[in-house]
Amino acid sequence: MFSDISIESLIILIILCFLASFVDAIAGGGGLISLPAYISAGFPIHLVMGTHKFSATLSTLGSSVGFFRHGKLNFNILKYLVPFHLIGACLGVYILNKINENFLEPIIIFLLILILIYTIFNKEIGLKNNFTKTTLKSTILGSMASFILGFYIGFFGPGGGSFLLFAFIKIYGMDFILSSGNAKILNLVSNLSSLIMFIYYGKVNYIYGFTVGFFMFLGGQLGTKFAIKKGSKLIKPFFIVVTTITLLKIIIEKFF
């Protein structure tokens, strides 16, 4: 119940998670704020991951609704990608219980560095929408990327939003706004699949999860409106900052 933590801690948690959902709607990476906020609030660690996932799912739902209302989703593409992403995410969660995740970390660090360098020095990437129609090649590449990134998000997670954004930009030629919108749907799919498993194992505090999640839902919608209003030129620097912080977080946890 609400007596589990102080009202001051709850207010701080709500504020931080609202901010996290706002940032996440623009360029991903909200978990870098919201998950530590949940941990610092004093929750038992076994409830942190599940309750945070509950709130984060509502956040992603909020931003997905926002992008949908503004016509920034392409369901002709998503209908192929969602099933592959769902299968990949479920398989990633399953394999996580069988294999040590540490072997992935050096690969992820290397890939994030490449994405960061490419995005910084390619001045025009993601600023214009060059998408015209799907092709057999883009459908195959998109489905493969959706499965692989679904597996990665289910297995490991950090940087998943950056990879999804980059995949939509490179494979389909979308700008940052359209890439963000479509990536959010895949994020929602992987979040829901993970949440179902947390619910099954009884690792969710619904009172806090829904309370914080309500404000994260609003933050996601507000962040979406802000991103669409300001355009891709705003999202690109957000993307660079979030990807850099994610990369530094993984490096620090791995080597320090």
Short mmCIF file of C-alpha atoms in Angstrom, two decimals:
data_model
loop_
_atom_site.label_atom_id
_atom_site.label_comp_id
_atom_site.label_asym_id
_atom_site.label_seq_id
_atom_site.Cartn_x
_atom_site.Cartn_y
_atom_site.Cartn_z
CA MET A 1 0.00 0.00 0.00
CA PHE A 2 0.95 3.70 0.01
CA SER A 3 2.42 3.34 3.51
CA ASP A 4 5.29 1.33 2.01
CA ILE A 5 7.19 4.57 1.21
CA SER A 6 6.82 8.16 2.39
CA ILE A 7 4.64 10.66 0.54
CA GLU A 8 7.75 12.75 -0.18
CA SER A 9 9.45 9.77 -1.83
CA LEU A 10 6.32 9.06 -3.85
CA ILE A 11 6.14 12.65 -5.12
CA ILE A 12 9.82 12.60 -6.12
CA LEU A 13 9.30 9.24 -7.83
CA ILE A 14 6.32 10.61 -9.79
CA ILE A 15 8.24 13.73 -10.87
CA LEU A 16 11.31 11.78 -12.02
CA CYS A 17 9.25 9.16 -13.84
CA PHE A 18 7.14 11.85 -15.53
CA LEU A 19 10.39 13.43 -16.77
CA ALA A 20 11.64 10.01 -17.86
CA SER A 21 8.51 9.33 -19.92
CA PHE A 22 8.73 12.79 -21.50
CA VAL A 23 12.33 12.17 -22.61
CA ASP A 24 11.56 8.59 -23.64
CA ALA A 25 8.78 9.74 -25.97
CA ILE A 26 11.26 11.99 -27.78
CA ALA A 27 14.33 9.79 -28.12
CA GLY A 28 14.06 6.74 -25.86
CA GLY A 29 16.24 6.07 -22.84
CA GLY A 30 13.67 6.98 -20.20
CA GLY A 31 14.58 3.91 -18.20
CA LEU A 32 17.91 5.55 -17.39
CA ILE A 33 15.90 7.93 -15.18
CA SER A 34 12.86 5.94 -14.06
CA LEU A 35 14.52 2.69 -13.01
CA PRO A 36 17.07 4.33 -10.65
CA ALA A 37 14.18 6.45 -9.31
CA TYR A 38 12.24 3.32 -8.41
CA ILE A 39 15.30 1.81 -6.75
CA SER A 40 16.05 4.96 -4.73
CA ALA A 41 12.42 5.14 -3.54
CA GLY A 42 13.15 2.16 -1.31
CA PHE A 43 11.16 -0.58 -2.99
CA PRO A 44 12.18 -4.18 -2.31
CA ILE A 45 14.49 -5.04 -5.18
CA HIS A 46 12.40 -8.04 -6.23
CA LEU A 47 9.47 -5.67 -6.91
CA VAL A 48 11.47 -2.91 -8.59
CA MET A 49 11.79 -4.52 -12.02
CA GLY A 50 8.18 -5.67 -12.31
CA THR A 51 6.57 -2.50 -10.94
CA HIS A 52 8.83 -0.32 -13.06
CA LYS A 53 7.94 -2.37 -16.14
CA PHE A 54 4.24 -1.85 -15.37
CA SER A 55 4.69 1.94 -15.22
CA ALA A 56 7.03 1.99 -18.23
CA THR A 57 4.47 0.07 -20.28
CA LEU A 58 1.87 2.76 -19.53
CA SER A 59 4.47 5.38 -20.52
CA THR A 60 5.09 3.69 -23.86
CA LEU A 61 1.34 3.32 -24.36
CA GLY A 62 0.94 7.08 -23.78
CA SER A 63 3.56 8.01 -26.37
CA SER A 64 2.22 5.40 -28.82
CA VAL A 65 -1.26 6.91 -28.54
CA GLY A 66 0.23 10.35 -29.12
CA PHE A 67 2.05 9.29 -32.28
CA PHE A 68 -1.07 7.47 -33.49
CA ARG A 69 -3.25 10.55 -33.02
CA HIS A 70 -0.80 12.59 -35.08
CA GLY A 71 -0.63 10.01 -37.88
CA LYS A 72 3.02 9.09 -37.27
CA LEU A 73 2.59 5.30 -37.42
CA ASN A 74 2.81 3.07 -40.47
CA PHE A 75 0.72 -0.04 -39.87
CA ASN A 76 1.59 -1.49 -43.29
CA ILE A 77 5.13 -1.85 -41.96
CA LEU A 78 4.29 -2.68 -38.36
CA LYS A 79 2.02 -5.59 -39.26
CA TYR A 80 5.13 -7.46 -40.43
CA LEU A 81 7.47 -6.31 -37.68
CA VAL A 82 5.33 -6.76 -34.54
CA PRO A 83 5.09 -10.60 -34.66
CA PHE A 84 8.87 -10.94 -35.18
CA HIS A 85 9.56 -8.46 -32.38
CA LEU A 86 7.23 -10.31 -30.00
CA ILE A 87 8.82 -13.68 -30.73
CA GLY A 88 12.30 -12.20 -30.36
CA ALA A 89 11.48 -10.53 -27.03
CA CYS A 90 9.97 -13.71 -25.55
CA LEU A 91 12.95 -15.75 -26.74
CA GLY A 92 15.34 -13.19 -25.26
CA VAL A 93 13.69 -13.39 -21.84
CA TYR A 94 13.82 -17.19 -22.00
CA ILE A 95 17.49 -17.34 -23.03
CA LEU A 96 18.37 -14.79 -20.35
CA ASN A 97 17.66 -17.45 -17.75
CA LYS A 98 20.01 -19.86 -19.49
CA ILE A 99 23.04 -17.79 -20.53
CA ASN A 100 25.20 -15.11 -18.90
CA GLU A 101 24.47 -11.73 -20.49
CA ASN A 102 28.05 -10.47 -20.11
CA PHE A 103 29.19 -11.74 -23.50
CA LEU A 104 26.84 -9.27 -25.19
CA GLU A 105 28.19 -6.15 -23.48
CA PRO A 106 31.36 -5.61 -25.57
CA ILE A 107 29.35 -6.04 -28.78
CA ILE A 108 26.71 -3.54 -27.62
CA ILE A 109 29.36 -0.98 -26.62
CA PHE A 110 30.98 -1.27 -30.04
CA LEU A 111 27.66 -0.92 -31.91
CA LEU A 112 26.51 2.07 -29.85
CA ILE A 113 29.82 3.82 -30.52
CA LEU A 114 29.38 3.24 -34.26
CA ILE A 115 25.80 4.55 -34.21
CA LEU A 116 26.84 7.58 -32.20
CA ILE A 117 29.74 8.48 -34.51
CA TYR A 118 27.65 7.90 -37.64
CA THR A 119 24.78 10.05 -36.36
CA ILE A 120 27.02 12.91 -35.24
CA PHE A 121 29.01 13.15 -38.46
CA ASN A 122 26.15 12.44 -40.87
CA LYS A 123 24.50 15.85 -40.65
CA GLU A 124 21.39 14.98 -42.68
CA ILE A 125 20.51 11.60 -41.18
CA GLY A 126 16.96 11.43 -39.90
CA LEU A 127 16.15 15.08 -40.64
CA LYS A 128 14.14 14.41 -43.81
CA ASN A 129 11.55 11.73 -44.42
CA ASN A 130 12.69 9.79 -47.48
CA PHE A 131 10.25 6.90 -47.02
CA THR A 132 8.06 6.26 -50.06
CA LYS A 133 6.91 2.64 -49.93
CA THR A 134 7.91 -0.75 -48.59
CA THR A 135 9.85 -3.16 -50.77
CA LEU A 136 10.58 -6.85 -50.44
CA LYS A 137 14.12 -5.97 -49.36
CA SER A 138 13.02 -3.49 -46.68
CA THR A 139 10.36 -5.92 -45.40
CA ILE A 140 12.91 -8.73 -45.05
CA LEU A 141 15.55 -6.48 -43.46
CA GLY A 142 12.97 -4.85 -41.18
CA SER A 143 11.61 -8.20 -40.02
CA MET A 144 15.12 -9.49 -39.29
CA ALA A 145 16.00 -6.32 -37.39
CA SER A 146 12.71 -6.46 -35.48
CA PHE A 147 13.37 -10.04 -34.36
CA ILE A 148 17.01 -9.39 -33.41
CA LEU A 149 16.21 -6.19 -31.51
CA GLY A 150 13.23 -7.85 -29.83
CA PHE A 151 15.56 -10.60 -28.66
CA TYR A 152 18.11 -8.03 -27.49
CA ILE A 153 15.55 -5.99 -25.54
CA GLY A 154 14.19 -9.11 -23.87
CA PHE A 155 17.67 -10.43 -23.12
CA PHE A 156 19.63 -7.32 -22.18
CA GLY A 157 17.83 -4.04 -22.90
CA PRO A 158 20.04 -0.91 -22.61
CA GLY A 159 20.26 0.96 -25.90
CA GLY A 160 17.28 -0.89 -27.38
CA GLY A 161 15.44 2.34 -28.15
CA SER A 162 18.49 3.76 -29.93
CA PHE A 163 18.84 0.65 -32.07
CA LEU A 164 15.14 0.66 -33.01
CA LEU A 165 15.23 4.33 -34.00
CA PHE A 166 18.37 3.82 -36.07
CA ALA A 167 16.89 0.75 -37.78
CA PHE A 168 13.80 2.60 -38.99
CA ILE A 169 15.94 5.48 -40.25
CA LYS A 170 18.41 3.30 -42.15
CA ILE A 171 16.11 0.57 -43.46
CA TYR A 172 13.05 2.65 -44.37
CA GLY A 173 14.55 6.12 -44.82
CA MET A 174 12.24 7.66 -42.21
CA ASP A 175 12.97 10.82 -40.29
CA PHE A 176 13.37 10.87 -36.52
CA ILE A 177 9.68 11.61 -35.87
CA LEU A 178 8.30 8.70 -37.90
CA SER A 179 11.06 6.43 -36.60
CA SER A 180 10.22 7.38 -33.02
CA GLY A 181 6.52 6.67 -33.54
CA ASN A 182 6.99 3.25 -35.10
CA ALA A 183 9.75 2.31 -32.68
CA LYS A 184 7.38 3.07 -29.79
CA ILE A 185 4.94 0.40 -31.01
CA LEU A 186 7.70 -2.20 -30.99
CA ASN A 187 8.79 -0.97 -27.54
CA LEU A 188 5.22 -1.42 -26.38
CA VAL A 189 5.16 -5.00 -27.67
CA SER A 190 8.40 -5.96 -25.91
CA ASN A 191 7.31 -4.17 -22.71
CA LEU A 192 3.99 -6.00 -22.65
CA SER A 193 5.61 -9.40 -23.19
CA SER A 194 8.05 -8.74 -20.34
CA LEU A 195 5.27 -7.38 -18.10
CA ILE A 196 3.19 -10.53 -18.57
CA MET A 197 6.09 -12.58 -17.23
CA PHE A 198 6.55 -10.28 -14.22
CA ILE A 199 2.82 -10.53 -13.48
CA TYR A 200 2.99 -14.31 -13.74
CA TYR A 201 5.76 -14.41 -11.15
CA GLY A 202 3.93 -11.94 -8.88
CA LYS A 203 6.59 -9.22 -9.09
CA VAL A 204 4.30 -6.20 -9.57
CA ASN A 205 2.97 -3.73 -7.01
CA TYR A 206 -0.14 -2.54 -8.84
CA ILE A 207 -0.90 0.38 -6.51
CA TYR A 208 2.42 2.10 -7.17
CA GLY A 209 2.72 0.80 -10.71
CA PHE A 210 -0.58 2.32 -11.79
CA THR A 211 -0.17 5.54 -9.77
CA VAL A 212 3.26 6.32 -11.22
CA GLY A 213 2.27 4.86 -14.57
CA PHE A 214 -0.66 7.27 -14.87
CA PHE A 215 1.73 10.23 -14.75
CA MET A 216 4.15 8.45 -17.09
CA PHE A 217 1.27 7.96 -19.53
CA LEU A 218 0.67 11.73 -19.46
CA GLY A 219 4.41 12.40 -19.78
CA GLY A 220 4.58 10.15 -22.82
CA GLN A 221 1.77 12.03 -24.52
CA LEU A 222 3.27 15.42 -23.68
CA GLY A 223 6.70 14.35 -24.92
CA THR A 224 5.15 13.14 -28.17
CA LYS A 225 3.40 16.47 -28.76
CA PHE A 226 6.63 18.33 -28.00
CA ALA A 227 8.65 16.14 -30.41
CA ILE A 228 6.16 16.50 -33.26
CA LYS A 229 5.87 20.26 -32.74
CA LYS A 230 9.63 20.85 -32.68
CA GLY A 231 10.47 18.32 -35.41
CA SER A 232 13.38 16.01 -36.20
CA LYS A 233 15.98 18.72 -35.62
CA LEU A 234 15.09 18.54 -31.92
CA ILE A 235 14.95 14.75 -31.70
CA LYS A 236 18.40 14.24 -33.21
CA PRO A 237 20.34 15.98 -30.37
CA PHE A 238 18.11 14.23 -27.82
CA PHE A 239 18.96 10.94 -29.54
CA ILE A 240 22.69 11.69 -29.41
CA VAL A 241 22.55 12.63 -25.71
CA VAL A 242 20.49 9.59 -24.70
CA THR A 243 22.69 7.21 -26.70
CA THR A 244 25.83 8.73 -25.17
CA ILE A 245 24.48 8.39 -21.62
CA THR A 246 23.42 4.80 -22.30
CA LEU A 247 26.87 3.99 -23.66
CA LEU A 248 28.63 5.58 -20.68
CA LYS A 249 26.34 3.73 -18.26
CA ILE A 250 27.17 0.36 -19.81
CA ILE A 251 30.91 1.13 -19.89
CA ILE A 252 30.97 2.29 -16.25
CA GLU A 253 29.02 -0.75 -15.04
CA LYS A 254 31.24 -3.06 -17.09
CA PHE A 255 34.70 -1.72 -16.34
CA PHE A 256 34.53 0.41 -13.17
#
